[in-house]
PDB file of C-alpha atoms and ligand atoms in Angstrom:
ATOM      1  CA  MET A 344     188.123  -1.818  95.068  1.00 83.00           C
ATOM      2  CA  PRO A 345     189.124   1.971  95.451  1.00 92.00           C
ATOM      3  CA  VAL A 346     186.363   4.241  97.058  1.00 96.00           C
ATOM      4  CA  LEU A 347     187.368   7.620  96.467  1.00 98.00           C
ATOM      5  CA  CYS A 348     187.207  10.534  99.149  1.00 98.00           C
ATOM      6  CA  TYR A 349     186.529  14.083  98.151  1.00 98.00           C
ATOM      7  CA  HIS A 350     185.742  17.014 100.530  1.00 98.00           C
ATOM      8  CA  ALA A 351     184.846  20.546  99.068  1.00 97.00           C
ATOM      9  CA  ILE A 352     184.246  21.258  95.470  1.00 97.00           C
ATOM     10  CA  ASP A 353     184.903  24.952  95.702  1.00 96.00           C
ATOM     11  CA  PRO A 354     185.807  27.589  93.100  1.00 95.00           C
ATOM     12  CA  ALA A 355     187.199  30.091  95.666  1.00 93.00           C
ATOM     13  CA  TRP A 356     188.700  28.121  98.575  1.00 94.00           C
ATOM     14  CA  ARG A 357     192.350  27.335  98.308  1.00 93.00           C
ATOM     15  CA  SER A 358     192.867  24.365 100.527  1.00 95.00           C
ATOM     16  CA  PRO A 359     193.797  20.706 100.560  1.00 94.00           C
ATOM     17  CA  LEU A 360     190.427  19.980 101.076  1.00 96.00           C
ATOM     18  CA  ALA A 361     188.983  21.902  97.998  1.00 97.00           C
ATOM     19  CA  ILE A 362     189.072  20.940  94.423  1.00 97.00           C
ATOM     20  CA  SER A 363     188.012  23.505  91.655  1.00 97.00           C
ATOM     21  CA  PRO A 364     184.655  22.798  89.917  1.00 98.00           C
ATOM     22  CA  ASP A 365     186.784  22.598  86.544  1.00 98.00           C
ATOM     23  CA  ALA A 366     189.131  20.169  87.857  1.00 98.00           C
ATOM     24  CA  PHE A 367     186.232  17.937  89.329  1.00 98.00           C
ATOM     25  CA  ALA A 368     184.383  18.134  86.043  1.00 98.00           C
ATOM     26  CA  ARG A 369     187.599  16.955  84.347  1.00 98.00           C
ATOM     27  CA  GLN A 370     187.841  14.033  86.897  1.00 98.00           C
ATOM     28  CA  CYS A 371     184.149  13.058  86.537  1.00 98.00           C
ATOM     29  CA  ALA A 372     184.420  13.115  82.601  1.00 98.00           C
ATOM     30  CA  TRP A 373     187.541  10.612  83.001  1.00 97.00           C
ATOM     31  CA  VAL A 374     186.030   8.314  85.359  1.00 97.00           C
ATOM     32  CA  SER A 375     182.731   7.879  83.560  1.00 96.00           C
ATOM     33  CA  ARG A 376     184.713   7.018  80.587  1.00 96.00           C
ATOM     34  CA  HIS A 377     187.414   4.861  82.009  1.00 95.00           C
ATOM     35  CA  ARG A 378     185.873   3.314  85.247  1.00 96.00           C
ATOM     36  CA  ARG A 379     182.689   1.772  86.310  1.00 95.00           C
ATOM     37  CA  VAL A 380     181.315   4.001  89.034  1.00 97.00           C
ATOM     38  CA  VAL A 381     178.924   2.032  91.394  1.00 96.00           C
ATOM     39  CA  SER A 382     176.863   3.117  94.459  1.00 97.00           C
ATOM     40  CA  LEU A 383     178.330   2.721  97.846  1.00 97.00           C
ATOM     41  CA  SER A 384     175.501   0.166  98.474  1.00 95.00           C
ATOM     42  CA  GLU A 385     177.074  -2.216  95.843  1.00 94.00           C
ATOM     43  CA  VAL A 386     180.469  -1.681  97.733  1.00 93.00           C
ATOM     44  CA  VAL A 387     178.946  -2.780 100.848  1.00 94.00           C
ATOM     45  CA  ASP A 388     177.118  -5.760  99.175  1.00 92.00           C
ATOM     46  CA  ARG A 389     180.582  -6.927  97.931  1.00 89.00           C
ATOM     47  CA  VAL A 390     182.115  -6.407 101.397  1.00 87.00           C
ATOM     48  CA  ASN A 391     179.286  -8.584 102.563  1.00 89.00           C
ATOM     49  CA  GLY A 392     180.015 -11.288 100.032  1.00 87.00           C
ATOM     50  CA  ALA A 393     176.645 -10.687  98.490  1.00 80.00           C
ATOM     51  CA  VAL A 394     178.009  -9.600  95.089  1.00 81.00           C
ATOM     52  CA  ARG A 395     181.155  -9.780  93.066  1.00 81.00           C
ATOM     53  CA  LEU A 396     182.161  -6.851  91.118  1.00 79.00           C
ATOM     54  CA  PRO A 397     184.464  -6.684  88.137  1.00 83.00           C
ATOM     55  CA  ARG A 398     187.746  -4.940  87.942  1.00 85.00           C
ATOM     56  CA  GLY A 399     187.879  -1.211  87.120  1.00 88.00           C
ATOM     57  CA  VAL A 400     184.920  -0.347  89.468  1.00 94.00           C
ATOM     58  CA  THR A 401     185.146   2.718  91.918  1.00 96.00           C
ATOM     59  CA  ALA A 402     182.864   4.826  93.984  1.00 97.00           C
ATOM     60  CA  LEU A 403     182.629   8.413  94.964  1.00 98.00           C
ATOM     61  CA  THR A 404     182.274   9.728  98.523  1.00 98.00           C
ATOM     62  CA  PHE A 405     182.375  13.454  99.986  1.00 98.00           C
ATOM     63  CA  ASP A 406     183.091  14.065 103.698  1.00 98.00           C
ATOM     64  CA  ASP A 407     181.887  17.051 105.708  1.00 98.00           C
ATOM     65  CA  GLY A 408     178.854  18.055 103.790  1.00 98.00           C
ATOM     66  CA  PHE A 409     180.020  21.460 102.449  1.00 97.00           C
ATOM     67  CA  ASP A 410     177.213  23.320 100.805  1.00 96.00           C
ATOM     68  CA  THR A 411     179.494  23.811  97.748  1.00 95.00           C
ATOM     69  CA  LEU A 412     178.389  20.109  96.880  1.00 98.00           C
ATOM     70  CA  TYR A 413     174.887  21.311  96.147  1.00 98.00           C
ATOM     71  CA  THR A 414     175.939  24.167  94.230  1.00 97.00           C
ATOM     72  CA  HIS A 415     179.171  22.861  92.295  1.00 98.00           C
ATOM     73  CA  ALA A 416     179.278  18.985  92.713  1.00 98.00           C
ATOM     74  CA  MET A 417     175.822  17.810  92.052  1.00 97.00           C
ATOM     75  CA  PRO A 418     175.218  19.382  88.625  1.00 97.00           C
ATOM     76  CA  ILE A 419     178.503  17.826  87.436  1.00 98.00           C
ATOM     77  CA  LEU A 420     177.534  14.383  88.902  1.00 98.00           C
ATOM     78  CA  ARG A 421     174.168  14.637  87.228  1.00 96.00           C
ATOM     79  CA  GLU A 422     175.630  15.500  83.869  1.00 97.00           C
ATOM     80  CA  HIS A 423     177.629  12.373  84.014  1.00 97.00           C
ATOM     81  CA  GLY A 424     175.122  10.169  85.759  1.00 97.00           C
ATOM     82  CA  LEU A 425     177.351   9.324  88.558  1.00 98.00           C
ATOM     83  CA  ALA A 426     176.337   7.833  92.057  1.00 97.00           C
ATOM     84  CA  ALA A 427     177.795   9.409  95.200  1.00 98.00           C
ATOM     85  CA  THR A 428     177.528   9.300  98.927  1.00 98.00           C
ATOM     86  CA  VAL A 429     177.931  12.346 101.281  1.00 98.00           C
ATOM     87  CA  PHE A 430     179.028  11.882 104.723  1.00 98.00           C
ATOM     88  CA  LEU A 431     177.517  14.555 106.797  1.00 98.00           C
ATOM     89  CA  VAL A 432     178.375  16.137 110.251  1.00 98.00           C
ATOM     90  CA  ALA A 433     174.987  15.587 111.653  1.00 97.00           C
ATOM     91  CA  GLY A 434     175.253  18.391 114.054  1.00 95.00           C
ATOM     92  CA  THR A 435     175.217  20.888 111.390  1.00 95.00           C
ATOM     93  CA  LEU A 436     171.668  20.009 110.465  1.00 94.00           C
ATOM     94  CA  ALA A 437     170.312  20.449 113.952  1.00 87.00           C
ATOM     95  CA  THR A 438     168.505  23.568 115.260  1.00 79.00           C
ATOM     96  CA  GLY A 439     171.280  26.440 115.721  1.00 76.00           C
ATOM     97  CA  ARG A 440     173.363  24.843 112.833  1.00 75.00           C
ATOM     98  CA  PRO A 441     176.709  25.170 114.566  1.00 75.00           C
ATOM     99  CA  ALA A 442     179.699  26.646 112.295  1.00 82.00           C
ATOM    100  CA  VAL A 443     182.379  24.649 110.652  1.00 91.00           C
ATOM    101  CA  ASP A 444     185.158  24.741 113.290  1.00 91.00           C
ATOM    102  CA  TRP A 445     187.048  21.572 112.443  1.00 94.00           C
ATOM    103  CA  VAL A 446     188.894  22.908 109.249  1.00 94.00           C
ATOM    104  CA  ASP A 447     192.675  23.606 109.858  1.00 91.00           C
ATOM    105  CA  ASP A 448     192.825  26.284 107.090  1.00 88.00           C
ATOM    106  CA  PRO A 449     189.461  28.051 106.857  1.00 89.00           C
ATOM    107  CA  PRO A 450     188.893  30.896 104.098  1.00 90.00           C
ATOM    108  CA  PRO A 451     188.270  34.372 105.558  1.00 86.00           C
ATOM    109  CA  GLN A 452     184.375  33.893 104.690  1.00 87.00           C
ATOM    110  CA  PRO A 453     182.713  31.364 106.853  1.00 88.00           C
ATOM    111  CA  LEU A 454     182.424  27.762 105.382  1.00 93.00           C
ATOM    112  CA  GLY A 455     178.615  26.715 104.862  1.00 94.00           C
ATOM    113  CA  THR A 456     177.263  23.172 105.264  1.00 96.00           C
ATOM    114  CA  LEU A 457     174.301  21.759 103.558  1.00 97.00           C
ATOM    115  CA  ASN A 458     170.924  22.528 105.013  1.00 95.00           C
ATOM    116  CA  ARG A 459     168.011  19.993 105.436  1.00 96.00           C
ATOM    117  CA  ASN A 460     166.281  20.942 102.188  1.00 97.00           C
ATOM    118  CA  GLN A 461     169.316  20.698 100.083  1.00 97.00           C
ATOM    119  CA  VAL A 462     170.104  17.247 101.504  1.00 98.00           C
ATOM    120  CA  LEU A 463     166.426  16.019 100.859  1.00 98.00           C
ATOM    121  CA  GLU A 464     166.706  17.543  97.209  1.00 97.00           C
ATOM    122  CA  MET A 465     170.170  15.771  96.699  1.00 97.00           C
ATOM    123  CA  ARG A 466     168.459  12.537  98.010  1.00 97.00           C
ATOM    124  CA  GLU A 467     165.728  12.949  95.431  1.00 96.00           C
ATOM    125  CA  ALA A 468     168.555  13.104  92.779  1.00 95.00           C
ATOM    126  CA  GLY A 469     169.832   9.925  93.984  1.00 95.00           C
ATOM    127  CA  ILE A 470     172.617  10.997  96.299  1.00 97.00           C
ATOM    128  CA  THR A 471     172.973   8.626  99.376  1.00 98.00           C
ATOM    129  CA  PHE A 472     174.148   9.895 102.856  1.00 98.00           C
ATOM    130  CA  GLY A 473     176.038   8.484 105.714  1.00 98.00           C
ATOM    131  CA  SER A 474     177.104   9.939 108.990  1.00 98.00           C
ATOM    132  CA  HIS A 475     180.502  11.760 109.497  1.00 98.00           C
ATOM    133  CA  SER A 476     179.769  11.879 113.260  1.00 98.00           C
ATOM    134  CA  LEU A 477     177.918  14.516 115.232  1.00 96.00           C
ATOM    135  CA  ALA A 478     180.549  17.216 115.615  1.00 95.00           C
ATOM    136  CA  HIS A 479     183.648  15.951 113.806  1.00 96.00           C
ATOM    137  CA  HIS A 480     185.571  15.390 116.985  1.00 96.00           C
ATOM    138  CA  ASP A 481     188.714  13.407 116.781  1.00 97.00           C
ATOM    139  CA  LEU A 482     186.973  10.021 117.975  1.00 98.00           C
ATOM    140  CA  THR A 483     190.168   8.433 119.139  1.00 98.00           C
ATOM    141  CA  LEU A 484     190.280  11.045 121.888  1.00 98.00           C
ATOM    142  CA  LEU A 485     186.814  10.340 123.154  1.00 97.00           C
ATOM    143  CA  GLY A 486     186.072   7.585 125.865  1.00 95.00           C
ATOM    144  CA  GLU A 487     184.108   4.610 124.235  1.00 95.00           C
ATOM    145  CA  ASP A 488     180.708   5.429 125.671  1.00 97.00           C
ATOM    146  CA  GLU A 489     181.176   9.123 124.742  1.00 97.00           C
ATOM    147  CA  CYS A 490     182.199   7.989 121.261  1.00 98.00           C
ATOM    148  CA  GLU A 491     179.217   5.680 121.020  1.00 98.00           C
ATOM    149  CA  ARG A 492     176.643   8.393 122.197  1.00 98.00           C
ATOM    150  CA  ASP A 493     178.111  10.920 119.634  1.00 98.00           C
ATOM    151  CA  LEU A 494     177.780   8.400 116.747  1.00 98.00           C
ATOM    152  CA  ARG A 495     174.353   7.081 117.781  1.00 98.00           C
ATOM    153  CA  GLU A 496     172.989  10.614 118.049  1.00 97.00           C
ATOM    154  CA  SER A 497     174.398  11.395 114.625  1.00 98.00           C
ATOM    155  CA  ARG A 498     172.773   8.353 113.190  1.00 98.00           C
ATOM    156  CA  GLU A 499     169.221   9.232 114.970  1.00 98.00           C
ATOM    157  CA  LEU A 500     169.437  12.887 113.743  1.00 97.00           C
ATOM    158  CA  LEU A 501     169.995  11.771 110.071  1.00 98.00           C
ATOM    159  CA  GLU A 502     167.329   9.219 110.204  1.00 98.00           C
ATOM    160  CA  ASP A 503     164.884  11.603 111.474  1.00 97.00           C
ATOM    161  CA  LEU A 504     165.626  13.798 108.401  1.00 97.00           C
ATOM    162  CA  LEU A 505     165.967  11.110 105.821  1.00 98.00           C
ATOM    163  CA  GLY A 506     163.248   8.714 107.015  1.00 97.00           C
ATOM    164  CA  HIS A 507     165.288   5.691 106.489  1.00 97.00           C
ATOM    165  CA  PRO A 508     167.969   3.764 108.413  1.00 98.00           C
ATOM    166  CA  VAL A 509     171.437   5.209 108.160  1.00 98.00           C
ATOM    167  CA  ARG A 510     174.087   2.494 108.382  1.00 98.00           C
ATOM    168  CA  TRP A 511     177.360   3.769 107.067  1.00 98.00           C
ATOM    169  CA  LEU A 512     179.885   6.094 108.879  1.00 98.00           C
ATOM    170  CA  ALA A 513     183.037   7.809 107.785  1.00 98.00           C
ATOM    171  CA  TYR A 514     185.437   8.589 110.620  1.00 98.00           C
ATOM    172  CA  PRO A 515     186.471  12.324 111.016  1.00 98.00           C
ATOM    173  CA  ARG A 516     189.912  12.633 109.462  1.00 96.00           C
ATOM    174  CA  GLY A 517     189.781   8.955 108.996  1.00 96.00           C
ATOM    175  CA  ARG A 518     190.984   8.460 112.502  1.00 97.00           C
ATOM    176  CA  HIS A 519     189.884   5.345 114.422  1.00 97.00           C
ATOM    177  CA  ASN A 520     191.004   2.583 116.792  1.00 97.00           C
ATOM    178  CA  GLU A 521     189.737  -0.524 118.264  1.00 97.00           C
ATOM    179  CA  ARG A 522     187.555   1.340 120.602  1.00 97.00           C
ATOM    180  CA  VAL A 523     186.047   3.753 118.080  1.00 98.00           C
ATOM    181  CA  ARG A 524     185.427   0.750 115.778  1.00 98.00           C
ATOM    182  CA  ARG A 525     183.536  -1.039 118.620  1.00 98.00           C
ATOM    183  CA  ALA A 526     181.572   2.156 119.636  1.00 98.00           C
ATOM    184  CA  ALA A 527     180.500   2.553 115.835  1.00 98.00           C
ATOM    185  CA  SER A 528     179.253  -0.889 115.755  1.00 98.00           C
ATOM    186  CA  ARG A 529     177.338  -0.491 119.043  1.00 98.00           C
ATOM    187  CA  ALA A 530     176.033   2.824 117.785  1.00 98.00           C
ATOM    188  CA  GLY A 531     174.225   0.896 114.990  1.00 98.00           C
ATOM    189  CA  PHE A 532     176.703   1.465 111.977  1.00 98.00           C
ATOM    190  CA  THR A 533     177.173  -1.715 109.888  1.00 97.00           C
ATOM    191  CA  HIS A 534     179.907  -0.321 107.896  1.00 98.00           C
ATOM    192  CA  ALA A 535     182.483   2.485 108.484  1.00 98.00           C
ATOM    193  CA  PHE A 536     184.934   4.122 106.145  1.00 98.00           C
ATOM    194  CA  THR A 537     188.486   5.309 106.896  1.00 97.00           C
ATOM    195  CA  LEU A 538     191.223   7.142 105.023  1.00 95.00           C
ATOM    196  CA  PRO A 539     194.414   5.414 105.649  1.00 92.00           C
ATOM    197  CA  THR A 540     198.019   6.918 105.344  1.00 86.00           C
ATOM    198  CA  GLY A 541     199.697   3.626 105.937  1.00 85.00           C
ATOM    199  CA  PRO A 542     198.942   0.126 107.189  1.00 87.00           C
ATOM    200  CA  GLU A 543     195.917  -0.388 109.359  1.00 90.00           C
ATOM    201  CA  PRO A 544     193.423  -3.166 110.276  1.00 90.00           C
ATOM    202  CA  ARG A 545     190.656  -3.778 107.756  1.00 90.00           C
ATOM    203  CA  GLY A 546     187.008  -4.980 108.332  1.00 93.00           C
ATOM    204  CA  ALA A 547     183.513  -3.812 107.802  1.00 95.00           C
ATOM    205  CA  HIS A 548     184.314  -1.060 110.392  1.00 97.00           C
ATOM    206  CA  ALA A 549     187.606  -0.086 108.796  1.00 96.00           C
ATOM    207  CA  LEU A 550     186.819   0.010 104.992  1.00 95.00           C
ATOM    208  CA  PRO A 551     189.881   2.042 103.418  1.00 95.00           C
ATOM    209  CA  ARG A 552     189.068   5.045 100.991  1.00 96.00           C
ATOM    210  CA  VAL A 553     191.777   6.795  98.737  1.00 96.00           C
ATOM    211  CA  GLY A 554     191.567  10.662  99.244  1.00 96.00           C
ATOM    212  CA  ILE A 555     191.626  12.932  96.249  1.00 97.00           C
ATOM    213  CA  TRP A 556     193.397  16.271  96.790  1.00 97.00           C
ATOM    214  CA  PRO A 557     193.816  19.396  94.576  1.00 96.00           C
ATOM    215  CA  LYS A 558     197.281  18.534  93.315  1.00 95.00           C
ATOM    216  CA  ASP A 559     195.918  15.194  91.727  1.00 96.00           C
ATOM    217  CA  GLY A 560     195.584  15.511  87.996  1.00 95.00           C
ATOM    218  CA  ILE A 561     194.178  12.715  85.740  1.00 96.00           C
ATOM    219  CA  ASN A 562     197.389  10.618  85.866  1.00 95.00           C
ATOM    220  CA  ALA A 563     196.962  10.432  89.843  1.00 95.00           C
ATOM    221  CA  LEU A 564     193.299   9.626  89.410  1.00 96.00           C
ATOM    222  CA  ARG A 565     194.093   6.726  86.994  1.00 95.00           C
ATOM    223  CA  ALA A 566     196.441   5.428  89.632  1.00 94.00           C
ATOM    224  CA  LYS A 567     194.196   5.984  92.483  1.00 95.00           C
ATOM    225  CA  THR A 568     191.161   4.299  90.890  1.00 95.00           C
ATOM    226  CA  SER A 569     193.344   1.166  89.823  1.00 92.00           C
ATOM    227  CA  ASP A 570     192.680  -2.048  91.790  1.00 85.00           C
ATOM    228  CA  TRP A 571     196.460  -2.165  92.912  1.00 87.00           C
ATOM    229  CA  TYR A 572     196.720   1.340  94.559  1.00 89.00           C
ATOM    230  CA  LEU A 573     195.311   0.759  97.942  1.00 82.00           C
ATOM    231  CA  GLY A 574     197.231  -2.447  98.531  1.00 80.00           C
ATOM    232  CA  VAL A 575     200.470  -0.667  97.737  1.00 80.00           C
ATOM    233  CA  ARG A 576     199.641   2.637  99.502  1.00 77.00           C
ATOM    234  CA  THR A 577     198.768   0.862 102.726  1.00 77.00           C
ATOM    235  CA  SER A 578     201.558  -1.601 102.410  1.00 75.00           C
ATOM    236  CA  ARG A 579     204.268  -1.624 105.160  1.00 73.00           C
ATOM    237  CA  MET A 580     206.882  -1.208 102.263  1.00 66.00           C
ATOM    238  CA  PHE A 581     205.159   2.014 101.074  1.00 62.00           C
ATOM    239  CA  PRO A 582     207.611   4.273 102.926  1.00 60.00           C
ATOM    240  CA  LEU A 583     210.548   2.506 101.567  1.00 59.00           C
ATOM    241  CA  ALA A 584     209.122   2.501  98.050  1.00 57.00           C
ATOM    242  CA  ALA A 585     208.345   6.332  98.385  1.00 59.00           C
ATOM    243  CA  ALA A 586     211.878   6.967  99.574  1.00 59.00           C
ATOM    244  CA  VAL A 587     213.538   5.049  96.867  1.00 55.00           C
ATOM    245  CA  ARG A 588     211.299   7.005  94.296  1.00 55.00           C
ATOM    246  CA  HIS A 589     212.265  10.258  96.091  1.00 54.00           C
ATOM    247  CA  LEU A 590     215.980   9.272  95.667  1.00 52.00           C
ATOM    248  CA  GLY A 591     215.351   8.595  91.919  1.00 46.00           C
ATOM    249  CA  ARG A 592     214.017  12.020  91.590  1.00 49.00           C
ATOM    250  CA  VAL A 593     216.704  13.895  93.416  1.00 44.00           C
ATOM    251  CA  GLY A 594     219.322  11.876  91.513  1.00 39.00           C
ATOM    252  CA  VAL A 595     221.764   9.993  93.601  1.00 38.00           C
ATOM    253  CA  PRO A 596     225.292   9.895  92.461  1.00 37.00           C
ATOM    254  CA  ALA A 597     226.186   6.625  90.995  1.00 34.00           C
TER     255      ALA A 597
HETATM  256 ZN1   ZN B 477     185.906  15.448 107.915  1.00 54.72          ZN
END
């Protein structure tokens, strides 16, 4: 089942991570008409084998916890009655609130992240939250103990704020390996989400999501929310299929 991964919904930031509120509103209008959007807990129940979901089901997630989610995404999600989960960089909620330093192409003005009151207000509106680690480090570059400490601390910080267990994680930049998956489990996460660009192992600590980027129109959204998409995108044959499509586009002399 396709779980979509967004980042910022921002009218001013031109970045692969930012989708304009207008484009996001069009996408939400389309998915609410053509797909059944479920909560991430329903996705997790399906992974656990507790429920069977019909075809045409999708879920919405947001990584990084930019504050534009509060100002621009939440009103649109509410208008369409769509469930969503935000994966927060837990360190940004701690005292001192460190700045966003993990973005490759930041805008001239500093990027803001959700504050504690906004998170609590969003929770009251039905948004659920998971961890996106403590400081958005590439977890594959940390030792296993250091990785476990980072993830455990992120979970405890979020649980202190939210007052309930936080059991879901999204790996920063989707990067993970066997060591990271083991650390995530030991740090108390029951499920962890990735962002595959090719074949990768699957399991409760490697649940694939599909990234939605600014160039994606409704046709891309239709494809990316189809039940076949992830299987094709993460297939070993995908680079070959993409190359054949590319040759088709450029026109190969007969
Ligand atoms: Zn991220």
